[in-house]
PDB file of C-alpha atoms in Angstrom:
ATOM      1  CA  UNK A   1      67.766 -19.152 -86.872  1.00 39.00           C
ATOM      2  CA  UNK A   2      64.261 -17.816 -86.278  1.00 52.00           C
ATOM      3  CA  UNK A   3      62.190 -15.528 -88.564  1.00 51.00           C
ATOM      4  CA  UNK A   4      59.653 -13.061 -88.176  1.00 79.00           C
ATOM      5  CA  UNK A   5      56.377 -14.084 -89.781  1.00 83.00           C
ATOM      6  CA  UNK A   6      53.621 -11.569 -90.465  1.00 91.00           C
ATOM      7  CA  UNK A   7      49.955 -13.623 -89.759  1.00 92.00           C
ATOM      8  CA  UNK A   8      46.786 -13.176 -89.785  1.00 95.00           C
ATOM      9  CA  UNK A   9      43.732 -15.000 -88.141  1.00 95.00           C
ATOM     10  CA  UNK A  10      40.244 -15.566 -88.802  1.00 96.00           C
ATOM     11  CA  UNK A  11      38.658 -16.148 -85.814  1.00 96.00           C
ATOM     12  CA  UNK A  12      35.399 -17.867 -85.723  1.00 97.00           C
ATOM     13  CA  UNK A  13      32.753 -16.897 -82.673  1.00 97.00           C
ATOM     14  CA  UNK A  14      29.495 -18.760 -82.116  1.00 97.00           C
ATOM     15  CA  UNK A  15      26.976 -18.601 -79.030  1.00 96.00           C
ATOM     16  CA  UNK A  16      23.188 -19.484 -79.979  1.00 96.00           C
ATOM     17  CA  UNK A  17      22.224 -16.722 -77.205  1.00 96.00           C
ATOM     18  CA  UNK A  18      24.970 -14.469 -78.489  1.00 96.00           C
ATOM     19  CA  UNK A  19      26.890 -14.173 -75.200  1.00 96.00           C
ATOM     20  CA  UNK A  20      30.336 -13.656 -75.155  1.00 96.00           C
ATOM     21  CA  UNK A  21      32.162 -15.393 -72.447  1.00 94.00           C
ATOM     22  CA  UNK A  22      35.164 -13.781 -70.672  1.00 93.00           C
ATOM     23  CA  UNK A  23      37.444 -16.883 -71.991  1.00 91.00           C
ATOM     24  CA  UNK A  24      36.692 -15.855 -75.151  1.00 94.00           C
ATOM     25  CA  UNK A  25      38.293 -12.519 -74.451  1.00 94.00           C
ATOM     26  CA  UNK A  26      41.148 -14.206 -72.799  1.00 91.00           C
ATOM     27  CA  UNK A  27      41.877 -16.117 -76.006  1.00 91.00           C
ATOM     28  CA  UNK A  28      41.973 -13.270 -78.238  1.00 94.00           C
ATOM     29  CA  UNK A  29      44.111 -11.816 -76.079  1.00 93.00           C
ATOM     30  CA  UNK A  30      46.414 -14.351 -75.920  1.00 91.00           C
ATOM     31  CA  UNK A  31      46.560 -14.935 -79.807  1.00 92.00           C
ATOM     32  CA  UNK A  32      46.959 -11.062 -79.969  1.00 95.00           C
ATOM     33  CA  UNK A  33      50.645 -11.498 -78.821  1.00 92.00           C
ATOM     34  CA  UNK A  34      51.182 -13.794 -81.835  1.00 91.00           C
ATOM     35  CA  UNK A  35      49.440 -12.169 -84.828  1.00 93.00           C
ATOM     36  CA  UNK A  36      49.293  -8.871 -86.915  1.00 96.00           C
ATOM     37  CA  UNK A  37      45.536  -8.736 -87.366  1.00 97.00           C
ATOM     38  CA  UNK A  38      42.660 -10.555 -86.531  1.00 98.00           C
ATOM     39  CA  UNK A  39      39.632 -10.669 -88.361  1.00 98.00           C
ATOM     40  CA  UNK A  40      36.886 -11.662 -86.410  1.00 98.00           C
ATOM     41  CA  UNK A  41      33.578 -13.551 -87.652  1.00 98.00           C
ATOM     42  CA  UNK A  42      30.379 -13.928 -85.750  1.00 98.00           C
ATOM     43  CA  UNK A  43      28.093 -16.476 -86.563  1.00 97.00           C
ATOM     44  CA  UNK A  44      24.552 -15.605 -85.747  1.00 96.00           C
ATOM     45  CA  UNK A  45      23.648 -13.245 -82.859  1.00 97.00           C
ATOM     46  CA  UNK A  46      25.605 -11.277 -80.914  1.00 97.00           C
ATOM     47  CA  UNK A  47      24.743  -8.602 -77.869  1.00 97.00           C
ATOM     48  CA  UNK A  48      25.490  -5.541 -78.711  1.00 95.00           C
ATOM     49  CA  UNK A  49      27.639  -5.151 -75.375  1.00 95.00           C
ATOM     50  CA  UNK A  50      29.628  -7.947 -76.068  1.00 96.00           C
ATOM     51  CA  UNK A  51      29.930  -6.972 -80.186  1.00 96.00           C
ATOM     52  CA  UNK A  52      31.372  -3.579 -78.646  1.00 97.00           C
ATOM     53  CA  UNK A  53      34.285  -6.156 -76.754  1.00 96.00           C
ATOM     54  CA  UNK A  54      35.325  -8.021 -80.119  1.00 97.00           C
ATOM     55  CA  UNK A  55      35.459  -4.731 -81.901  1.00 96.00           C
ATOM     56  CA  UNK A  56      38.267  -3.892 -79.354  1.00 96.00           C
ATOM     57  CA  UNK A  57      39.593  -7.197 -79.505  1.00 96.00           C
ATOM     58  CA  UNK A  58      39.712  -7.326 -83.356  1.00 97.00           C
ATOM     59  CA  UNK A  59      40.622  -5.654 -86.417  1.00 98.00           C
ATOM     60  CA  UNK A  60      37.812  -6.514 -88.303  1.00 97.00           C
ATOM     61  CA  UNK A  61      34.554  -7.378 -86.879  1.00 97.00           C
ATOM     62  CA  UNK A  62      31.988  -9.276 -89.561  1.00 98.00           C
ATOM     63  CA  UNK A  63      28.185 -10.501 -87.926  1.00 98.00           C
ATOM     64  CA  UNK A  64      26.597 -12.748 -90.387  1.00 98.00           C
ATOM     65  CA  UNK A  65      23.734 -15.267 -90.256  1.00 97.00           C
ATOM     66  CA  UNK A  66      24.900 -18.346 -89.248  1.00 96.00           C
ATOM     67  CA  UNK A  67      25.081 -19.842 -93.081  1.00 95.00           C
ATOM     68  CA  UNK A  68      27.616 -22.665 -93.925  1.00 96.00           C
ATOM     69  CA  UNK A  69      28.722 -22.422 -90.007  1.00 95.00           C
ATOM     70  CA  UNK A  70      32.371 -22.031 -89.680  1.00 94.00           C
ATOM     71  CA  UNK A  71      32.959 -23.315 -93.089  1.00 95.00           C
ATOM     72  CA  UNK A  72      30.754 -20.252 -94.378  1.00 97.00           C
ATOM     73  CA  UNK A  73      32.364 -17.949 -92.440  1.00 97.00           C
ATOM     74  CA  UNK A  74      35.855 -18.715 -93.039  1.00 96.00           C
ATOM     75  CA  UNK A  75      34.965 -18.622 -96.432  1.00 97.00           C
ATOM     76  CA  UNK A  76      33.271 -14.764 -96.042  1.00 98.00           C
ATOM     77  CA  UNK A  77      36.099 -13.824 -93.982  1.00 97.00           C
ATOM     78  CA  UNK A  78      38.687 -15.136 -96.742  1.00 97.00           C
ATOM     79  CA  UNK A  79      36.527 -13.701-100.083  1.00 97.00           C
ATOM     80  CA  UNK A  80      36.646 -10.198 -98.466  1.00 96.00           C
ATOM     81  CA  UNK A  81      40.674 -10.871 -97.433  1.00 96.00           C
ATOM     82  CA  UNK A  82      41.224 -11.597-100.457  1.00 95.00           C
ATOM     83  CA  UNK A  83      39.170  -8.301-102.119  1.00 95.00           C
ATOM     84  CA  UNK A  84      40.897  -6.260-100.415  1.00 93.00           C
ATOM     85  CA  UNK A  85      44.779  -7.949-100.892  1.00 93.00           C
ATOM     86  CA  UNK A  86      45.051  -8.603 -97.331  1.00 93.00           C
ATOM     87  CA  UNK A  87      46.360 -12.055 -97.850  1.00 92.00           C
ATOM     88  CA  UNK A  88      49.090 -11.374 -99.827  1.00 93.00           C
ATOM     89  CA  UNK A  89      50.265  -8.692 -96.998  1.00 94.00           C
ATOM     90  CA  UNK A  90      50.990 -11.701 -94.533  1.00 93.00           C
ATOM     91  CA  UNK A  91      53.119 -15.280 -94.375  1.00 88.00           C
ATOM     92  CA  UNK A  92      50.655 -17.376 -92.449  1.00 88.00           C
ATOM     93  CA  UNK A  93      46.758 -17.621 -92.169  1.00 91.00           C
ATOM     94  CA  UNK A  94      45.483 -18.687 -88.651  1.00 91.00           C
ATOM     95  CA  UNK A  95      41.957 -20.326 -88.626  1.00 93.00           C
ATOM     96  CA  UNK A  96      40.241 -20.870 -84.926  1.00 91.00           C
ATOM     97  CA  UNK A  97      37.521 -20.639 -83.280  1.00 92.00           C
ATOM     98  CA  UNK A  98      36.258 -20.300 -79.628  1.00 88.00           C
ATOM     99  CA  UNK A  99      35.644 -24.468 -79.424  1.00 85.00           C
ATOM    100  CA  UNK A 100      38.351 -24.693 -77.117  1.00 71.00           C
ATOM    101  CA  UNK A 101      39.388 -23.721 -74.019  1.00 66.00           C
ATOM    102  CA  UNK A 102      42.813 -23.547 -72.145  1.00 65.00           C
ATOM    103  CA  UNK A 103      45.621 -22.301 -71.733  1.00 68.00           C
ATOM    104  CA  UNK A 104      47.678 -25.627 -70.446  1.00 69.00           C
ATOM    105  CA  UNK A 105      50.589 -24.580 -71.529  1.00 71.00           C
ATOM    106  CA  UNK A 106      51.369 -21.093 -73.178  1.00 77.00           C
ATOM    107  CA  UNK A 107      50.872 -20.194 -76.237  1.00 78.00           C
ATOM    108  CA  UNK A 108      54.014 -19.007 -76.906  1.00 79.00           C
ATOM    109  CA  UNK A 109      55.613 -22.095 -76.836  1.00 74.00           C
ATOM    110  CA  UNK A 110      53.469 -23.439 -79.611  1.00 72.00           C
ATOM    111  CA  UNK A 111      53.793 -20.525 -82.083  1.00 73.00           C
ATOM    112  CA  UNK A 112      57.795 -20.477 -81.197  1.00 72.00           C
ATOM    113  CA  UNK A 113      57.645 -23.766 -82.286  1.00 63.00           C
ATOM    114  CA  UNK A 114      56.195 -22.529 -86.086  1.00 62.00           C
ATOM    115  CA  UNK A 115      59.020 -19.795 -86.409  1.00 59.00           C
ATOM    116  CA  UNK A 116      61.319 -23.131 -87.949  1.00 55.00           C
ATOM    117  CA  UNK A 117      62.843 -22.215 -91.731  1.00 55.00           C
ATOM    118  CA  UNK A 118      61.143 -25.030 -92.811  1.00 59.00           C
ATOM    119  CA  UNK A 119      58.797 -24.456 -95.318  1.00 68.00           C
ATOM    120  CA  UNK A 120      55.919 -25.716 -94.040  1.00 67.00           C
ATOM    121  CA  UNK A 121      52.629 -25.574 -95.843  1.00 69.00           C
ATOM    122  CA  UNK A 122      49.667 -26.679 -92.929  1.00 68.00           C
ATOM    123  CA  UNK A 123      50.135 -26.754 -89.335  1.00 66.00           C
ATOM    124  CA  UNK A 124      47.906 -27.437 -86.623  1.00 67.00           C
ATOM    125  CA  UNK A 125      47.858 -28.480 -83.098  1.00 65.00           C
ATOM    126  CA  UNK A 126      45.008 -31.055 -80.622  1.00 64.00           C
ATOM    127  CA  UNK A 127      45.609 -32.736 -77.869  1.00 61.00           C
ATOM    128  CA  UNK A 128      43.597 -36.259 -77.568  1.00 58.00           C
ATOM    129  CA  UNK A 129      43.686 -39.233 -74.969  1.00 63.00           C
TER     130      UNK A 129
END
């Protein structure tokens, strides 16, 4: 029997000219069918276009300097989730960022896979040769 699960995702973004690529869009898009609210990071730089596009594509929108990388800005993103009680509102925490690109095969497969009632305490998914 499947469950709804409430999630959440910290999303990670990253460009050292601060350009926002349409897959980028596509992927938030995509994820958008599969979470409750997205909190997005940038790291760095970001045009002011393209910050306009992630504020529609996100719930949350944080630009920081680029300190601690992703590490630094999941931790941000998680220190303000958890100010605010965010993280006690949802059943999973999703952690990504845009260092991939796809889709092979659809998304929804992979997240139908996660709505088991197993508990299951980490999850993740790669593909490697």
């Amino acid at each position: 029997m499947k469950r709804t699960i409430k999630r959440i995702a910290i999303f990670v973004f990253y460009d050292h000219e601060g350009i926002l690529d349409p897959y980028v869009i596509k992927l938030l898009d995509e994820i958008r069918n599969h979470v409750d609210f997205i909190y997005t990071v940038v790291n760095g730089i970001i045009q002011k276009n393209d910050s306009k596009q992630l504020e529609l594509n996100s719930d949350r929108l944080l630009i920081r300097a680029n300190r601690g990388f992703d590490a630094g800005a999941i931790k941000d993103a998680v220190a303000d989730l958890s100010t605010t009680g965010m993280l006690t509102k949802y059943d999973e925490l999703i952690i990504f960022n845009d260092t991939f690109f796809g889709f092979f095969y659809p998304l929804s497969e992979f997240f139908e896979g996660t709505n088991l009632e197993s508990e299951i305490d980490f999850w993740g998914f790669t593909e490697w040769p």
